[in-house]
């Protein structure tokens, strides 16, 4: 007798029950995150909004672009204590099922009402490993390891150059489906570390470590919504040490064309 794939064992009753549990868990997640945000006495909360698009252009190659907005929220300033607008793009090549290399370029502009604005031109090269990639009986689980080297050219009161290394561990746990597919809710978890290798970029804020948790939803094969709450070790001015903590509300809309494996694709 042929054994059904876990994703095919969803009767309408089971699917409705899982969706109901997910919707009931959402207010709890939002409540915990709101309480955590209210406990931050160091830095005001940051708001991040972004749109990202992935496009497969070959069997092993793809390109992507991202348009985003960030601000350090303030009750007294409409655009926050600082505001950042950015656009970036990259290309990647799959060396196999479990490893990918990529390179990209980005332009970032930070507006700060009480100081000089900052313009940054950034290049990066990196590698991503997908391990382990397990196909369990209940859920597919993939851990993503990304290592990236950045060359940062910044202009505030003169041009500066800095190099930074970033490591990110990320996973997306399906909640009501076997894997990430249309109609799937998922739990995104991530941790990221930053290390300056040469010099230090002139910026009004900076990051050293970051943890995030959230809730995502796959609308269809081309669109995904991703909401995350992040806690990070940071600073708010270029003169400070990295001894302060802050919270981030991060919302991203993702789209793609030709990407079949959404776990590794977007």
Short mmCIF file of C-alpha atoms in Angstrom, two decimals:
data_model
loop_
_atom_site.label_atom_id
_atom_site.label_comp_id
_atom_site.label_asym_id
_atom_site.label_seq_id
_atom_site.Cartn_x
_atom_site.Cartn_y
_atom_site.Cartn_z
CA UNK A 1 0.00 0.00 0.00
CA UNK A 2 1.40 3.40 -1.01
CA UNK A 3 2.25 5.63 1.96
CA UNK A 4 0.89 9.16 1.71
CA UNK A 5 3.21 12.10 1.98
CA UNK A 6 2.72 14.00 5.27
CA UNK A 7 1.55 17.06 3.35
CA UNK A 8 -1.25 14.97 1.81
CA UNK A 9 -2.70 13.81 5.14
CA UNK A 10 -4.54 17.06 5.76
CA UNK A 11 -8.29 16.57 5.80
CA UNK A 12 -10.45 19.73 5.77
CA UNK A 13 -11.16 19.20 9.48
CA UNK A 14 -7.48 18.83 10.40
CA UNK A 15 -6.49 21.81 8.24
CA UNK A 16 -9.15 23.98 9.88
CA UNK A 17 -8.06 22.85 13.35
CA UNK A 18 -4.42 23.70 12.66
CA UNK A 19 -5.30 27.07 11.20
CA UNK A 20 -7.44 27.84 14.26
CA UNK A 21 -4.59 26.95 16.62
CA UNK A 22 -2.23 29.15 14.62
CA UNK A 23 -4.59 32.11 14.72
CA UNK A 24 -5.07 31.64 18.47
CA UNK A 25 -1.30 31.57 18.97
CA UNK A 26 -0.78 34.84 17.09
CA UNK A 27 -2.21 37.13 19.83
CA UNK A 28 0.00 35.33 22.37
CA UNK A 29 3.08 35.91 20.20
CA UNK A 30 2.19 39.57 19.74
CA UNK A 31 1.53 39.97 23.46
CA UNK A 32 4.89 38.48 24.46
CA UNK A 33 6.71 40.59 21.87
CA UNK A 34 4.90 43.77 22.97
CA UNK A 35 5.84 43.10 26.58
CA UNK A 36 9.46 42.54 25.57
CA UNK A 37 9.48 45.78 23.60
CA UNK A 38 8.15 47.63 26.61
CA UNK A 39 11.01 46.31 28.77
CA UNK A 40 13.75 47.99 26.74
CA UNK A 41 15.18 50.91 28.73
CA UNK A 42 18.20 51.47 26.49
CA UNK A 43 17.30 52.38 22.92
CA UNK A 44 13.96 53.30 21.35
CA UNK A 45 12.36 50.63 19.18
CA UNK A 46 13.39 50.45 15.54
CA UNK A 47 10.87 49.95 12.72
CA UNK A 48 12.02 48.12 9.58
CA UNK A 49 9.90 47.83 6.43
CA UNK A 50 11.11 46.14 3.24
CA UNK A 51 10.13 44.58 -0.08
CA UNK A 52 12.33 41.83 -1.52
CA UNK A 53 12.12 40.07 -4.89
CA UNK A 54 13.88 36.89 -6.06
CA UNK A 55 14.06 35.84 -9.69
CA UNK A 56 15.46 32.55 -10.97
CA UNK A 57 17.34 33.16 -14.22
CA UNK A 58 18.96 29.76 -14.72
CA UNK A 59 19.06 26.24 -13.35
CA UNK A 60 21.58 27.27 -10.68
CA UNK A 61 21.54 31.06 -10.79
CA UNK A 62 19.21 33.69 -9.39
CA UNK A 63 19.13 37.43 -8.78
CA UNK A 64 17.37 39.41 -6.08
CA UNK A 65 16.68 43.01 -5.11
CA UNK A 66 15.55 44.71 -1.93
CA UNK A 67 14.05 48.12 -1.17
CA UNK A 68 13.80 49.11 2.48
CA UNK A 69 13.16 51.71 5.15
CA UNK A 70 14.41 51.80 8.76
CA UNK A 71 13.94 54.28 11.56
CA UNK A 72 14.68 54.70 15.25
CA UNK A 73 11.19 55.64 16.41
CA UNK A 74 10.67 58.80 18.44
CA UNK A 75 7.50 60.28 19.99
CA UNK A 76 8.77 63.79 19.17
CA UNK A 77 10.01 63.35 15.57
CA UNK A 78 7.86 62.22 12.62
CA UNK A 79 10.73 60.38 10.89
CA UNK A 80 12.38 59.20 14.11
CA UNK A 81 15.78 60.02 15.64
CA UNK A 82 17.33 58.70 12.43
CA UNK A 83 15.89 57.33 9.21
CA UNK A 84 17.55 55.05 6.67
CA UNK A 85 16.51 54.38 3.06
CA UNK A 86 18.30 51.68 1.10
CA UNK A 87 18.29 49.64 -2.08
CA UNK A 88 20.45 46.61 -2.85
CA UNK A 89 20.77 43.71 -5.22
CA UNK A 90 22.76 40.51 -5.56
CA UNK A 91 23.32 37.43 -7.67
CA UNK A 92 23.91 33.85 -6.51
CA UNK A 93 25.03 30.50 -7.88
CA UNK A 94 24.22 27.05 -6.47
CA UNK A 95 27.27 24.79 -6.13
CA UNK A 96 25.02 21.90 -5.14
CA UNK A 97 21.92 21.15 -3.10
CA UNK A 98 23.54 22.33 0.12
CA UNK A 99 25.79 25.27 -0.78
CA UNK A 100 25.39 28.63 -2.56
CA UNK A 101 27.77 31.54 -3.24
CA UNK A 102 26.67 35.12 -3.82
CA UNK A 103 27.82 38.70 -4.25
CA UNK A 104 26.01 42.01 -4.16
CA UNK A 105 25.99 45.78 -3.95
CA UNK A 106 23.90 48.22 -1.93
CA UNK A 107 23.31 51.96 -1.47
CA UNK A 108 22.21 53.29 1.95
CA UNK A 109 21.27 56.84 2.96
CA UNK A 110 20.74 57.76 6.63
CA UNK A 111 19.04 61.01 7.62
CA UNK A 112 19.63 62.34 11.14
CA UNK A 113 17.98 65.63 12.13
CA UNK A 114 20.69 66.77 14.54
CA UNK A 115 23.83 65.63 12.75
CA UNK A 116 25.37 65.12 9.31
CA UNK A 117 23.63 62.60 7.08
CA UNK A 118 25.47 59.45 6.04
CA UNK A 119 25.79 57.90 2.59
CA UNK A 120 27.08 54.34 2.33
CA UNK A 121 28.11 52.29 -0.69
CA UNK A 122 28.48 48.60 0.21
CA UNK A 123 29.88 45.54 -1.58
CA UNK A 124 29.68 41.99 -0.25
CA UNK A 125 30.63 38.42 -1.02
CA UNK A 126 29.31 35.40 0.82
CA UNK A 127 28.48 31.74 1.05
CA UNK A 128 25.38 29.96 2.35
CA UNK A 129 25.17 26.36 3.56
CA UNK A 130 21.88 24.49 4.05
CA UNK A 131 22.56 21.90 6.75
CA UNK A 132 20.99 19.91 8.14
CA UNK A 133 18.12 19.52 5.66
CA UNK A 134 15.87 16.92 7.26
CA UNK A 135 12.69 15.40 5.84
CA UNK A 136 10.97 14.20 8.99
CA UNK A 137 7.59 12.56 9.32
CA UNK A 138 5.87 15.71 10.56
CA UNK A 139 7.90 18.70 9.31
CA UNK A 140 10.74 19.55 6.98
CA UNK A 141 13.47 21.39 8.89
CA UNK A 142 16.36 23.25 7.23
CA UNK A 143 19.08 25.26 8.99
CA UNK A 144 20.68 28.03 6.93
CA UNK A 145 24.24 29.16 7.71
CA UNK A 146 25.33 32.37 5.95
CA UNK A 147 28.80 33.91 6.13
CA UNK A 148 29.27 37.31 4.46
CA UNK A 149 32.21 39.70 4.01
CA UNK A 150 31.29 43.36 3.49
CA UNK A 151 33.33 46.30 2.16
CA UNK A 152 31.72 49.53 3.35
CA UNK A 153 32.45 53.00 1.94
CA UNK A 154 30.74 55.70 4.05
CA UNK A 155 30.59 59.48 3.74
CA UNK A 156 29.45 61.64 6.65
CA UNK A 157 32.14 64.29 7.10
CA UNK A 158 34.57 62.71 4.64
CA UNK A 159 34.87 59.21 3.21
CA UNK A 160 35.80 56.22 5.40
CA UNK A 161 36.38 52.55 4.61
CA UNK A 162 35.62 49.53 6.78
CA UNK A 163 35.32 45.77 6.40
CA UNK A 164 32.83 43.70 8.35
CA UNK A 165 32.18 39.97 8.74
CA UNK A 166 28.68 38.65 9.43
CA UNK A 167 27.46 35.17 10.38
CA UNK A 168 23.77 34.31 10.41
CA UNK A 169 21.99 31.12 11.52
CA UNK A 170 18.40 30.93 10.33
CA UNK A 171 15.53 28.45 10.15
CA UNK A 172 11.84 28.56 9.29
CA UNK A 173 9.63 25.97 11.04
CA UNK A 174 6.34 25.16 9.23
CA UNK A 175 3.35 25.25 11.58
CA UNK A 176 0.36 23.89 9.68
CA UNK A 177 2.07 22.32 6.64
CA UNK A 178 4.86 19.82 6.01
CA UNK A 179 7.04 22.47 4.32
CA UNK A 180 6.75 26.07 3.12
CA UNK A 181 3.99 25.99 0.51
CA UNK A 182 0.92 28.12 -0.26
CA UNK A 183 -1.24 28.46 2.85
CA UNK A 184 1.60 27.64 5.26
CA UNK A 185 2.23 29.55 8.47
CA UNK A 186 5.80 29.31 9.73
CA UNK A 187 7.93 30.31 12.70
CA UNK A 188 11.14 32.14 11.65
CA UNK A 189 14.07 31.96 14.08
CA UNK A 190 17.45 33.62 13.51
CA UNK A 191 20.67 34.68 15.24
CA UNK A 192 23.35 36.92 13.72
CA UNK A 193 26.82 38.08 14.80
CA UNK A 194 28.85 41.06 13.45
CA UNK A 195 32.61 41.68 13.62
CA UNK A 196 34.62 44.65 12.29
CA UNK A 197 37.77 43.45 10.50
CA UNK A 198 39.28 46.72 9.31
CA UNK A 199 38.24 50.17 10.49
CA UNK A 200 34.75 51.11 11.58
CA UNK A 201 31.99 52.64 9.47
CA UNK A 202 30.89 56.17 10.39
CA UNK A 203 27.24 55.67 11.28
CA UNK A 204 24.78 56.83 13.89
CA UNK A 205 24.06 53.32 15.07
CA UNK A 206 25.60 49.88 14.76
CA UNK A 207 25.01 46.25 15.56
CA UNK A 208 27.02 43.50 17.23
CA UNK A 209 24.51 40.68 17.75
CA UNK A 210 20.88 40.04 16.89
CA UNK A 211 18.20 37.47 17.82
CA UNK A 212 14.80 37.29 16.13
CA UNK A 213 11.53 35.36 16.27
CA UNK A 214 8.29 35.96 14.40
CA UNK A 215 5.48 34.63 12.26
CA UNK A 216 5.33 34.23 8.49
CA UNK A 217 2.66 33.26 5.99
CA UNK A 218 3.02 31.96 2.41
CA UNK A 219 0.21 33.59 0.42
CA UNK A 220 0.97 31.64 -2.76
CA UNK A 221 3.96 30.40 -4.76
CA UNK A 222 4.97 34.01 -5.51
CA UNK A 223 4.25 36.00 -2.33
CA UNK A 224 5.20 35.68 1.35
CA UNK A 225 4.62 37.90 4.41
CA UNK A 226 7.21 37.87 7.21
CA UNK A 227 6.86 39.67 10.57
CA UNK A 228 9.70 39.44 13.09
CA UNK A 229 10.57 40.85 16.50
CA UNK A 230 14.28 41.30 17.11
CA UNK A 231 16.46 41.97 20.11
CA UNK A 232 19.96 43.27 19.36
CA UNK A 233 23.10 44.60 21.00
CA UNK A 234 23.77 47.97 19.42
CA UNK A 235 24.57 51.67 19.87
CA UNK A 236 22.85 54.90 18.84
CA UNK A 237 25.81 57.18 17.95
CA UNK A 238 29.19 56.65 16.30
CA UNK A 239 31.00 57.64 19.52
CA UNK A 240 29.33 55.06 21.79
CA UNK A 241 30.56 51.57 22.59
CA UNK A 242 28.34 48.57 21.86
CA UNK A 243 26.88 48.35 25.36
CA UNK A 244 23.20 49.12 24.71
CA UNK A 245 20.30 46.92 23.66
CA UNK A 246 17.26 47.64 21.55
CA UNK A 247 14.22 46.08 19.92
CA UNK A 248 13.19 45.93 16.29
CA UNK A 249 9.82 45.41 14.59
CA UNK A 250 10.69 43.97 11.17
CA UNK A 251 8.04 43.46 8.46
CA UNK A 252 8.94 42.25 4.98
CA UNK A 253 6.94 41.42 1.86
CA UNK A 254 8.71 38.87 -0.35
CA UNK A 255 7.98 37.94 -3.96
CA UNK A 256 9.63 35.51 -6.35
CA UNK A 257 9.48 34.14 -9.88
CA UNK A 258 10.62 30.61 -10.69
CA UNK A 259 11.61 29.72 -7.10
CA UNK A 260 10.19 26.30 -6.23
CA UNK A 261 11.91 25.55 -2.92
CA UNK A 262 10.68 28.42 -0.73
CA UNK A 263 12.70 27.18 2.27
CA UNK A 264 15.93 27.98 0.44
CA UNK A 265 14.59 30.45 -2.07
CA UNK A 266 13.19 33.43 -0.19
#
